[in-house]
Amino acid sequence: MTDNRLIIFDTTLRDGEQSPGASMNLTEKIEIAHALAELGVDIIEAGFPIASPGDFEAVQAVARQVHGPVICGLARCNEADITRAWEALRDAPKPRIHVFLATSAIHREFKLRMAKEEIVRRAVEGVTLARSLCDNIEFSPEDAARTELDFLAEVVEKVIEAGATTINIPDTVGYAVPDQYAGAIRHLKQNVRGIDKIVLSVHCHNDLGLAVANSLAALKEGARQVECTINGIGERAGNCALEEIVMAVRTRNDFFGLELGVNTKRLLPASRLVSRVTGIHVQRNKAVVGQNAFAHEAGIHQDGMLKHAGTYEIMRPEDVGVLSTDLVLGKHSGRHALSQRIRDLGYHLDNPQLQKVFDDFKVLADRKKTIYDGDIEALAEAVLHSGPAVWTLEAVTCSGGSATVPCAAIALWHKAGTITRDAGTGDGPIDAVFKTIERITNVYVKLRKFSIVSVTEDEDAQGEAQVEAEYNGRILRGRAISTDIIEASALAYLQVINRALLREQLKMNPQTEAVSVT
Ligand code: KIV
Ligand code: ZN
């Protein structure tokens, strides 16, 4: 690697998963990891193995199945965390252990109750142990951006001596501003012995909306790894957004002069995937991947664009993966065209899954004049995330209106081969549907969010229902699409019920998922 190669360290599966309500299951994490590898990130931080059995399993699965990037796991600075991280990572062709310990005065005094000497001793011990297991070690002095510069330099120098190969400087609480953060990087470059032997990394949170700006300022001072997440998801206001930092570095190559290994055409598919899996929507005006990022409304702008796109466009939409047209396939389209479009939309399906989507596509094409990307996404997702269902929908009807009691009649199949029919009332027709489903299945969840949006256009547009509900302290999500919004709602709710039952089956213990950092 040259001195000007920028290393992209993606932490969507670790810091990103710490976004409130963004937890992902194993299949989803593996799917995202494959998308990140396809995008060409250099490092995937796949999780925090000691945090829970689920986290361990996910890091191990990504380490075993996803090849190309370095696979990294997080550990606090103690033996149990580090050995557990190594256990999860050891099968990866290119593993990295990421050890962290807080260094700022406020963390030393109130969280850790440790003096400076003890912090240094523990950091060195942790890195020494990690290095005895693995050649690739990253150390993060947590809350580095609020740490006294001289003490920060001392810790960094000692962990480099102990064998750290990457030093990451987190702005854990998003407090830094660009000049100050760049100054900290400069200080380390000028005052730490051995700093030229390691890679300096940046990790910025977005509490003041400065995560990308701070990261860019640090790159100018010689940092060569940037830690980021797809769509900028992460604890509180999130992390530095991968798509923004990548496109800033690429678009302003004249200013930064940095090389990247990212295939930017996969940015939008990765963004859509993460948004679908986490249920966290991307705002319309979000830089690079928002729906409006390349839309020109003002007449003067449109006129300029027609004369020369460069008048108002600094990036080409196709370079970030915006597909040229939304209207694509119809009844007579073949399997090949469909699979290509599915891939462009960011899905990774195997042959049986592709066949199922193709079969469903033909059925839909009979019901609907035009098939849009939203339709194809819906079909792909139904196949990917349907999971083993205990209950499936046979039929749903409901009625509502101002002069009647809203009611629903539902028939559900149980996987044992029995069918149950029931009817009930509710505060509205959808509420009646949900309550009746609960009564039939005997699973009761607390509804937190429900929305219906149209995913495609025209009169026969499909409606997407999204349900978020709480069950035993965990958030479960369901999502379904149909040309009938009542059916979509029932299907999405049923998905949540099936996930709750699956969770019971797996005897998942929410307490084991309590450890988290930013
Ligand atoms: O924000 C932070 O300090 C972190 C570290 C664990 C790197 O996420
Ligand atoms: Zn963080």
Coordinates of C-alpha atoms and ligand atoms in Angstrom, one line a residue:
M1 CA 0.0 0.0 0.0
T2 CA 1.3 3.5 -0.8
D3 CA 1.4 6.3 1.8
N4 CA -1.6 7.8 0.1
R5 CA -3.9 4.8 0.3
L6 CA -6.9 5.5 2.5
I7 CA -8.0 2.5 4.5
I8 CA -11.8 2.2 4.9
F9 CA -12.7 0.6 8.2
D10 CA -16.4 -0.1 8.2
T11 CA -18.1 -0.5 11.6
T12 CA -21.8 -0.7 10.5
L13 CA -22.0 -4.2 12.2
R14 CA -20.5 -3.0 15.5
D15 CA -20.9 0.7 16.2
G16 CA -23.7 1.0 13.6
E17 CA -25.6 -1.8 15.3
Q18 CA -25.5 0.3 18.5
S19 CA -28.0 2.7 16.9
P20 CA -31.1 2.6 19.0
G21 CA -33.4 0.0 17.5
A22 CA -30.9 -1.2 14.8
S23 CA -30.1 -4.6 16.1
M24 CA -29.7 -7.2 13.3
N25 CA -29.9 -10.9 13.2
L26 CA -27.2 -13.3 12.0
T27 CA -28.5 -13.7 8.5
E28 CA -28.8 -9.9 8.1
K29 CA -25.3 -9.4 9.4
I30 CA -23.8 -11.9 7.0
E31 CA -25.7 -10.3 4.1
I32 CA -24.4 -6.8 5.0
A33 CA -20.9 -8.2 5.4
H34 CA -21.0 -9.6 1.9
A35 CA -22.3 -6.3 0.6
L36 CA -19.4 -4.5 2.3
A37 CA -16.9 -6.9 0.8
E38 CA -18.5 -6.3 -2.6
L39 CA -18.3 -2.5 -2.0
G40 CA -14.5 -3.0 -1.4
V41 CA -14.1 -1.8 2.2
D42 CA -10.7 -2.8 3.6
I43 CA -11.8 -3.8 7.1
I44 CA -15.1 -5.0 8.5
E45 CA -15.6 -4.6 12.2
A46 CA -18.1 -7.5 12.6
G47 CA -19.0 -7.0 16.3
F48 CA -18.0 -7.2 19.9
P49 CA -17.7 -10.9 20.6
I50 CA -18.0 -10.8 24.4
A51 CA -21.1 -8.7 24.3
S52 CA -23.4 -11.6 23.7
P53 CA -23.5 -15.2 22.2
G54 CA -25.2 -13.6 19.2
D55 CA -22.4 -11.1 18.7
F56 CA -19.8 -13.9 19.0
E57 CA -21.6 -16.1 16.5
A58 CA -21.9 -13.2 14.0
V59 CA -18.2 -12.3 14.2
Q60 CA -17.3 -15.9 13.8
A61 CA -19.6 -16.4 10.8
V62 CA -18.4 -13.3 9.1
A63 CA -14.7 -14.4 9.8
R64 CA -15.4 -17.8 8.2
Q65 CA -17.6 -16.8 5.3
V66 CA -16.7 -13.3 4.1
H67 CA -13.4 -13.1 2.3
G68 CA -11.5 -10.1 1.0
P69 CA -11.5 -7.6 3.8
V70 CA -9.7 -7.9 7.1
I71 CA -12.3 -9.0 9.7
C72 CA -12.1 -7.3 13.1
G73 CA -13.6 -7.8 16.5
L74 CA -13.8 -5.4 19.4
A75 CA -12.5 -6.1 22.9
R76 CA -12.1 -4.2 26.1
C77 CA -8.6 -4.2 27.6
N78 CA -8.9 -7.4 29.6
E79 CA -8.1 -11.1 29.1
A80 CA -11.6 -12.4 28.9
D81 CA -12.6 -9.9 26.1
I82 CA -9.4 -10.4 24.1
T83 CA -9.4 -14.2 24.2
R84 CA -13.1 -14.3 23.3
A85 CA -12.5 -11.9 20.4
W86 CA -9.6 -14.1 19.2
E87 CA -11.8 -17.2 19.4
A88 CA -14.4 -15.6 17.1
L89 CA -11.8 -14.3 14.7
R90 CA -9.2 -17.0 14.4
D91 CA -10.6 -18.6 11.3
A92 CA -10.6 -15.4 9.3
P93 CA -7.9 -15.3 6.6
K94 CA -7.1 -11.8 7.7
P95 CA -8.1 -11.2 11.4
R96 CA -7.7 -8.1 13.5
I97 CA -8.3 -7.6 17.2
H98 CA -9.4 -4.1 18.2
V99 CA -8.7 -3.3 21.9
F100 CA -9.9 -0.2 23.6
L101 CA -9.5 1.6 26.9
A102 CA -10.7 5.1 27.8
T103 CA -8.0 7.7 28.5
S104 CA -9.8 11.1 29.1
A105 CA -9.9 12.6 32.6
I106 CA -13.7 12.3 33.0
H107 CA -13.6 8.6 32.0
R108 CA -10.6 7.9 34.2
E109 CA -12.1 9.5 37.2
F110 CA -15.8 8.6 37.0
K111 CA -16.1 5.5 34.8
L112 CA -12.9 3.5 35.4
R113 CA -11.6 5.0 38.7
M114 CA -8.1 4.5 37.5
A115 CA -5.0 6.7 37.7
K116 CA -3.0 7.5 34.6
E117 CA -0.3 4.9 35.5
E118 CA -2.9 2.2 35.7
I119 CA -4.4 3.1 32.3
V120 CA -1.0 2.9 30.7
R121 CA -0.2 -0.4 32.4
R122 CA -3.6 -2.0 31.4
A123 CA -3.4 -0.7 27.8
V124 CA 0.1 -2.2 27.5
E125 CA -0.9 -5.5 29.0
G126 CA -4.0 -5.7 26.8
V127 CA -2.1 -5.0 23.6
T128 CA 0.7 -7.4 24.5
L129 CA -1.8 -10.2 25.1
A130 CA -3.6 -9.4 21.9
R131 CA -0.4 -9.3 19.9
S132 CA 0.6 -12.7 21.2
L133 CA -2.5 -14.0 19.5
C134 CA -2.7 -12.0 16.3
D135 CA -0.3 -9.9 14.2
N136 CA -2.9 -7.2 13.4
I137 CA -3.8 -5.2 16.5
E138 CA -5.7 -1.9 16.7
F139 CA -5.7 0.1 19.9
S140 CA -8.3 2.9 20.6
P141 CA -7.9 5.3 23.5
E142 CA -11.6 5.8 24.0
D143 CA -12.6 9.5 24.3
A144 CA -9.2 10.4 22.9
A145 CA -10.5 13.8 21.6
R146 CA -11.1 14.9 25.2
T147 CA -7.8 13.5 26.5
E148 CA -4.9 15.7 27.5
L149 CA -2.6 15.6 24.5
D150 CA 0.6 14.8 26.4
F151 CA -1.1 11.8 28.2
L152 CA -2.6 10.7 24.9
A153 CA 0.9 10.7 23.3
E154 CA 2.3 8.8 26.2
V155 CA -0.4 6.0 26.0
V156 CA 0.0 5.8 22.2
E157 CA 3.8 5.5 22.4
K158 CA 3.6 2.7 24.9
V159 CA 1.0 0.7 23.0
I160 CA 3.0 1.0 19.8
E161 CA 6.0 -0.4 21.7
A162 CA 3.7 -3.2 22.9
G163 CA 2.9 -4.2 19.3
A164 CA -0.2 -2.2 18.2
T165 CA -0.2 -1.8 14.4
T166 CA -3.0 0.7 14.1
I167 CA -3.8 3.5 16.5
N168 CA -7.3 4.9 16.3
I169 CA -8.2 8.3 17.8
P170 CA -11.9 8.2 18.7
D171 CA -14.0 11.3 19.2
T172 CA -16.3 9.1 21.2
V173 CA -18.8 11.8 22.1
G174 CA -18.7 13.9 18.9
Y175 CA -17.2 16.9 20.8
A176 CA -14.3 17.8 18.6
V177 CA -14.2 20.5 15.9
P178 CA -12.0 20.1 12.8
D179 CA -9.0 22.3 13.7
Q180 CA -8.7 20.9 17.1
Y181 CA -9.1 17.3 16.0
A182 CA -6.6 17.8 13.2
G183 CA -4.3 19.4 15.8
A184 CA -4.4 16.2 18.0
I185 CA -3.4 14.1 15.0
R186 CA -0.5 16.6 14.3
H187 CA 0.6 16.5 17.9
L188 CA 0.8 12.7 17.8
K189 CA 2.7 12.7 14.5
Q190 CA 5.2 15.1 16.0
N191 CA 5.6 13.8 19.5
V192 CA 5.2 10.0 19.5
R193 CA 8.2 7.7 18.9
G194 CA 7.4 5.0 16.4
I195 CA 4.3 6.7 15.0
D196 CA 5.5 6.3 11.4
K197 CA 5.5 2.5 11.8
I198 CA 1.8 2.3 12.4
V199 CA -1.4 3.5 10.7
L200 CA -3.2 6.4 12.4
S201 CA -6.9 6.0 12.3
V202 CA -9.9 8.3 12.9
H203 CA -13.3 7.5 14.4
C204 CA -15.7 10.4 14.8
H205 CA -19.2 10.6 16.2
N206 CA -21.7 13.0 14.8
D207 CA -23.2 14.7 17.8
L208 CA -22.5 18.1 16.4
G209 CA -22.9 17.1 12.8
L210 CA -19.1 17.2 12.3
A211 CA -18.1 13.6 12.0
V212 CA -17.2 13.8 8.3
A213 CA -15.6 17.2 8.6
N214 CA -13.4 16.1 11.5
S215 CA -12.4 12.9 9.8
L216 CA -11.4 14.9 6.6
A217 CA -9.4 17.4 8.7
A218 CA -7.5 14.5 10.2
L219 CA -6.7 12.9 6.8
K220 CA -5.0 16.2 5.8
E221 CA -2.7 15.7 8.8
G222 CA -1.7 12.2 7.8
A223 CA -4.3 9.8 9.3
R224 CA -4.7 7.0 6.8
Q225 CA -7.6 4.9 8.2
V226 CA -11.1 6.2 8.6
E227 CA -13.8 4.4 10.6
C228 CA -17.3 4.9 9.3
T229 CA -20.7 3.3 8.9
I230 CA -23.1 3.0 6.0
N231 CA -25.7 5.8 6.2
G232 CA -23.8 7.1 9.2
I233 CA -25.7 5.0 11.6
G234 CA -24.4 4.5 15.1
E235 CA -24.8 5.3 18.7
R236 CA -26.8 8.6 19.3
A237 CA -26.4 10.8 16.3
G238 CA -24.2 8.2 14.6
N239 CA -20.8 7.9 13.1
C240 CA -19.0 9.3 10.1
A241 CA -21.0 8.3 7.0
L242 CA -19.0 6.0 4.8
E243 CA -20.6 7.1 1.5
E244 CA -20.0 10.8 2.4
I245 CA -16.3 10.4 3.3
V246 CA -15.6 8.2 0.3
M247 CA -17.3 10.5 -2.1
A248 CA -15.6 13.6 -0.5
V249 CA -12.2 12.0 -0.9
R250 CA -12.9 10.9 -4.4
T251 CA -14.6 14.0 -5.7
R252 CA -12.0 16.3 -4.1
N253 CA -9.0 14.2 -5.1
D254 CA -7.4 17.4 -6.2
F255 CA -7.4 18.5 -2.6
F256 CA -6.8 15.2 -0.7
G257 CA -4.7 13.2 -3.2
L258 CA -5.8 9.9 -1.6
E259 CA -6.4 6.5 -3.2
L260 CA -9.3 4.4 -2.4
G261 CA -10.2 0.7 -3.0
V262 CA -13.9 1.2 -2.9
N263 CA -16.2 0.5 -5.8
T264 CA -18.4 3.5 -5.4
K265 CA -21.1 2.1 -7.7
R266 CA -22.0 -0.2 -4.8
L267 CA -22.7 2.7 -2.4
L268 CA -26.4 3.0 -3.1
P269 CA -27.1 -0.7 -3.0
A270 CA -25.3 -1.0 0.4
S271 CA -27.2 2.0 1.7
R272 CA -30.5 0.6 0.7
L273 CA -29.6 -2.8 2.2
V274 CA -28.6 -1.3 5.6
S275 CA -31.7 0.9 5.7
R276 CA -34.0 -2.0 4.9
V277 CA -32.4 -4.3 7.5
T278 CA -32.3 -1.7 10.3
G279 CA -35.5 0.0 9.5
I280 CA -33.7 3.3 9.7
H281 CA -34.7 5.4 6.7
V282 CA -32.3 7.7 4.9
Q283 CA -33.6 11.3 4.9
R284 CA -34.5 12.5 1.4
N285 CA -31.9 15.2 1.3
K286 CA -29.1 13.0 2.7
A287 CA -25.8 13.6 0.9
V288 CA -24.8 11.0 -1.7
V289 CA -27.5 8.4 -1.1
G290 CA -30.7 10.4 -0.3
Q291 CA -33.6 10.3 -2.8
N292 CA -33.0 14.0 -3.6
A293 CA -29.2 13.9 -3.8
F294 CA -29.3 14.2 -7.6
A295 CA -32.7 15.8 -8.1
H296 CA -32.8 19.3 -9.6
E297 CA -35.9 21.3 -8.9
A298 CA -35.2 24.9 -9.9
G299 CA -35.8 25.8 -13.5
I300 CA -32.4 27.6 -13.7
H301 CA -30.7 24.5 -12.5
Q302 CA -32.5 22.2 -14.9
D303 CA -31.6 24.5 -17.7
G304 CA -27.9 24.5 -16.7
M305 CA -28.0 20.7 -16.4
L306 CA -29.3 20.3 -19.9
K307 CA -26.5 22.5 -21.2
H308 CA -23.7 20.9 -19.2
A309 CA -24.3 18.5 -16.2
G310 CA -21.2 19.9 -14.5
T311 CA -23.0 23.3 -13.9
Y312 CA -24.8 21.9 -11.0
E313 CA -23.6 18.3 -10.5
I314 CA -20.3 17.6 -8.8
M315 CA -20.8 13.8 -8.8
R316 CA -22.3 11.6 -11.5
P317 CA -25.4 9.7 -10.1
E318 CA -24.2 6.5 -11.8
D319 CA -20.9 6.6 -9.9
V320 CA -22.7 6.0 -6.6
G321 CA -25.0 3.4 -8.1
V322 CA -28.1 5.3 -9.0
L323 CA -29.8 3.2 -11.6
S324 CA -30.6 4.9 -14.8
T325 CA -34.3 4.3 -14.8
D326 CA -36.8 3.0 -12.3
L327 CA -39.2 1.4 -14.7
V328 CA -37.6 -1.9 -15.7
L329 CA -39.3 -5.2 -16.1
G330 CA -42.5 -6.6 -17.2
K331 CA -44.4 -9.8 -17.8
H332 CA -42.1 -10.9 -20.6
S333 CA -38.8 -10.2 -18.9
G334 CA -36.4 -13.1 -18.4
R335 CA -34.7 -14.6 -15.4
H336 CA -31.3 -13.1 -16.4
A337 CA -32.6 -9.6 -16.6
L338 CA -34.4 -10.0 -13.2
S339 CA -31.3 -11.4 -11.5
Q340 CA -29.1 -8.6 -12.8
R341 CA -31.6 -6.0 -11.5
I342 CA -31.7 -7.8 -8.1
R343 CA -28.0 -7.6 -7.8
D344 CA -28.0 -3.9 -8.8
L345 CA -30.5 -3.3 -6.1
G346 CA -28.0 -4.7 -3.5
Y347 CA -29.4 -8.2 -2.9
H348 CA -27.3 -11.4 -2.7
L349 CA -29.5 -14.3 -3.5
D350 CA -28.6 -17.9 -4.1
N351 CA -30.1 -19.9 -7.0
P352 CA -33.1 -21.3 -5.2
Q353 CA -33.9 -17.9 -3.8
L354 CA -33.6 -16.3 -7.2
Q355 CA -35.9 -19.0 -8.6
K356 CA -38.5 -18.2 -5.9
V357 CA -38.3 -14.4 -6.7
F358 CA -38.7 -15.2 -10.4
D359 CA -41.8 -17.3 -9.7
D360 CA -43.3 -14.6 -7.5
F361 CA -42.4 -12.0 -10.1
K362 CA -44.4 -13.8 -12.8
V363 CA -47.4 -13.9 -10.5
L364 CA -47.1 -10.2 -9.7
A365 CA -46.6 -9.3 -13.3
D366 CA -50.0 -10.9 -14.0
R367 CA -51.6 -8.7 -11.4
K368 CA -49.7 -5.4 -12.1
K369 CA -49.1 -3.6 -15.4
T370 CA -45.7 -2.2 -14.5
I371 CA -43.0 -3.6 -12.2
Y372 CA -40.8 -1.1 -10.5
D373 CA -37.6 -1.4 -8.5
G374 CA -39.7 -1.1 -5.3
D375 CA -41.7 -4.2 -6.4
I376 CA -38.5 -6.2 -7.1
E377 CA -37.0 -5.2 -3.7
A378 CA -40.2 -6.3 -2.0
L379 CA -40.1 -9.7 -3.7
A380 CA -36.4 -10.2 -2.9
E381 CA -36.9 -9.2 0.7
A382 CA -39.9 -11.5 1.2
V383 CA -37.8 -14.4 0.1
L384 CA -34.7 -13.4 2.1
H385 CA -36.3 -12.5 5.4
S386 CA -39.4 -14.8 5.5
G387 CA -37.6 -17.2 7.9
P388 CA -39.3 -20.3 9.3
A389 CA -42.9 -19.3 9.8
V390 CA -45.1 -20.9 12.4
W391 CA -48.2 -19.0 11.2
T392 CA -49.0 -18.1 7.6
L393 CA -51.9 -16.0 6.3
E394 CA -54.7 -17.7 4.5
A395 CA -57.2 -14.8 4.3
V396 CA -57.9 -11.4 5.8
T397 CA -60.9 -9.1 5.5
C398 CA -61.9 -6.1 7.5
S399 CA -64.3 -3.2 7.5
G400 CA -64.3 0.2 9.0
G401 CA -65.9 3.6 8.6
S402 CA -67.6 6.3 10.7
A403 CA -70.9 4.5 11.4
T404 CA -69.7 1.0 12.1
V405 CA -67.6 -0.9 14.6
P406 CA -64.3 -1.7 12.9
C407 CA -63.9 -5.5 12.6
A408 CA -61.7 -8.1 11.0
A409 CA -62.0 -11.7 10.0
I410 CA -58.8 -13.7 9.7
A411 CA -57.8 -17.3 8.8
L412 CA -54.3 -18.5 9.6
W413 CA -52.5 -21.7 8.9
H414 CA -50.3 -23.2 11.6
K415 CA -47.2 -25.1 10.4
A416 CA -48.7 -28.3 11.9
G417 CA -51.3 -28.2 9.1
T418 CA -54.3 -26.8 11.0
I419 CA -56.3 -23.7 10.1
T420 CA -57.8 -21.3 12.6
R421 CA -60.5 -18.7 11.8
D422 CA -61.5 -15.9 14.1
A423 CA -63.0 -12.4 14.0
G424 CA -62.6 -9.4 16.3
T425 CA -63.1 -5.7 16.7
G426 CA -60.6 -2.9 17.3
D427 CA -60.2 0.9 17.4
G428 CA -59.8 0.9 13.6
P429 CA -59.7 -1.8 10.9
I430 CA -56.0 -2.3 11.2
D431 CA -56.2 -2.5 14.9
A432 CA -58.9 -5.1 14.5
V433 CA -56.6 -7.1 12.2
F434 CA -53.7 -7.0 14.7
K435 CA -55.8 -7.9 17.7
T436 CA -57.4 -10.8 15.9
I437 CA -54.0 -12.1 14.8
E438 CA -52.8 -11.9 18.4
R439 CA -55.9 -13.8 19.6
I440 CA -55.4 -16.6 17.1
T441 CA -51.7 -17.0 17.7
N442 CA -51.8 -16.3 21.4
V443 CA -48.7 -14.1 21.0
Y444 CA -49.1 -10.5 22.3
V445 CA -46.7 -7.8 21.4
K446 CA -46.5 -4.1 22.1
L447 CA -46.9 -2.1 18.9
R448 CA -44.4 0.8 18.8
K449 CA -44.5 1.9 15.2
F450 CA -46.7 1.2 12.2
S451 CA -46.6 2.8 8.8
I452 CA -47.9 2.3 5.3
V453 CA -46.1 3.8 2.3
S454 CA -46.6 3.4 -1.4
V455 CA -43.4 1.9 -2.8
T456 CA -44.3 2.3 -6.4
E457 CA -46.4 4.5 -8.6
D458 CA -49.7 4.2 -10.6
E459 CA -53.1 3.1 -9.5
D460 CA -52.0 -0.4 -8.9
A461 CA -49.1 0.7 -6.7
Q462 CA -47.9 -1.6 -4.0
G463 CA -48.2 -0.6 -0.4
E464 CA -45.5 -1.4 2.1
A465 CA -46.4 -2.0 5.7
Q466 CA -43.8 -1.7 8.4
V467 CA -44.4 -2.8 11.9
E468 CA -42.1 -2.3 14.9
A469 CA -43.1 -4.0 18.1
E470 CA -41.7 -4.9 21.5
Y471 CA -41.6 -8.4 22.8
N472 CA -39.9 -9.4 26.0
G473 CA -37.8 -6.2 25.9
R474 CA -36.6 -6.7 22.3
I475 CA -37.6 -4.8 19.3
L476 CA -38.9 -6.9 16.4
R477 CA -39.7 -5.6 13.0
G478 CA -41.9 -6.8 10.1
R479 CA -42.2 -5.5 6.6
A480 CA -44.5 -6.7 3.8
I481 CA -45.7 -5.5 0.5
S482 CA -48.9 -6.1 -1.4
T483 CA -51.2 -4.3 -3.7
D484 CA -53.7 -4.6 -0.9
I485 CA -52.6 -2.6 2.2
I486 CA -54.7 -4.6 4.6
E487 CA -53.0 -7.7 3.4
A488 CA -49.6 -6.0 3.7
S489 CA -50.3 -4.9 7.2
A490 CA -51.5 -8.4 8.3
L491 CA -48.4 -10.0 6.7
A492 CA -46.0 -7.6 8.4
Y493 CA -47.7 -8.1 11.8
L494 CA -47.5 -11.9 11.3
Q495 CA -43.8 -11.6 10.6
V496 CA -43.3 -10.0 13.9
I497 CA -45.4 -12.7 15.6
N498 CA -43.3 -15.4 13.9
R499 CA -40.1 -13.7 15.0
A500 CA -41.3 -13.6 18.5
L501 CA -42.1 -17.3 18.4
L502 CA -38.7 -18.0 16.9
R503 CA -37.0 -16.0 19.6
E504 CA -38.9 -18.1 22.2
Q505 CA -37.7 -21.3 20.4
L506 CA -34.1 -20.1 20.5
K507 CA -34.5 -19.2 24.1
M508 CA -32.7 -15.9 23.4
N509 CA -31.9 -14.1 26.6
P510 CA -32.0 -10.3 26.3
Q511 CA -29.8 -9.8 29.3
T512 CA -26.8 -11.3 27.5
E513 CA -26.9 -8.4 25.0
A514 CA -26.2 -5.7 27.5
V515 CA -22.6 -4.8 26.9
S516 CA -22.1 -1.9 24.5
V517 CA -19.8 1.0 23.7
T518 CA -20.0 3.9 21.3
Ligands
KIV1 O1 -16.5 5.8 19.9 C1 -15.7 5.0 20.4 O2 -14.8 5.4 21.3 C2 -15.6 3.6 20.0 C3 -14.4 2.9 20.4 C4 -14.7 1.5 20.9 C5 -13.5 2.8 19.2 O3 -16.5 3.2 19.3
ZN2 ZN -17.7 4.8 18.4

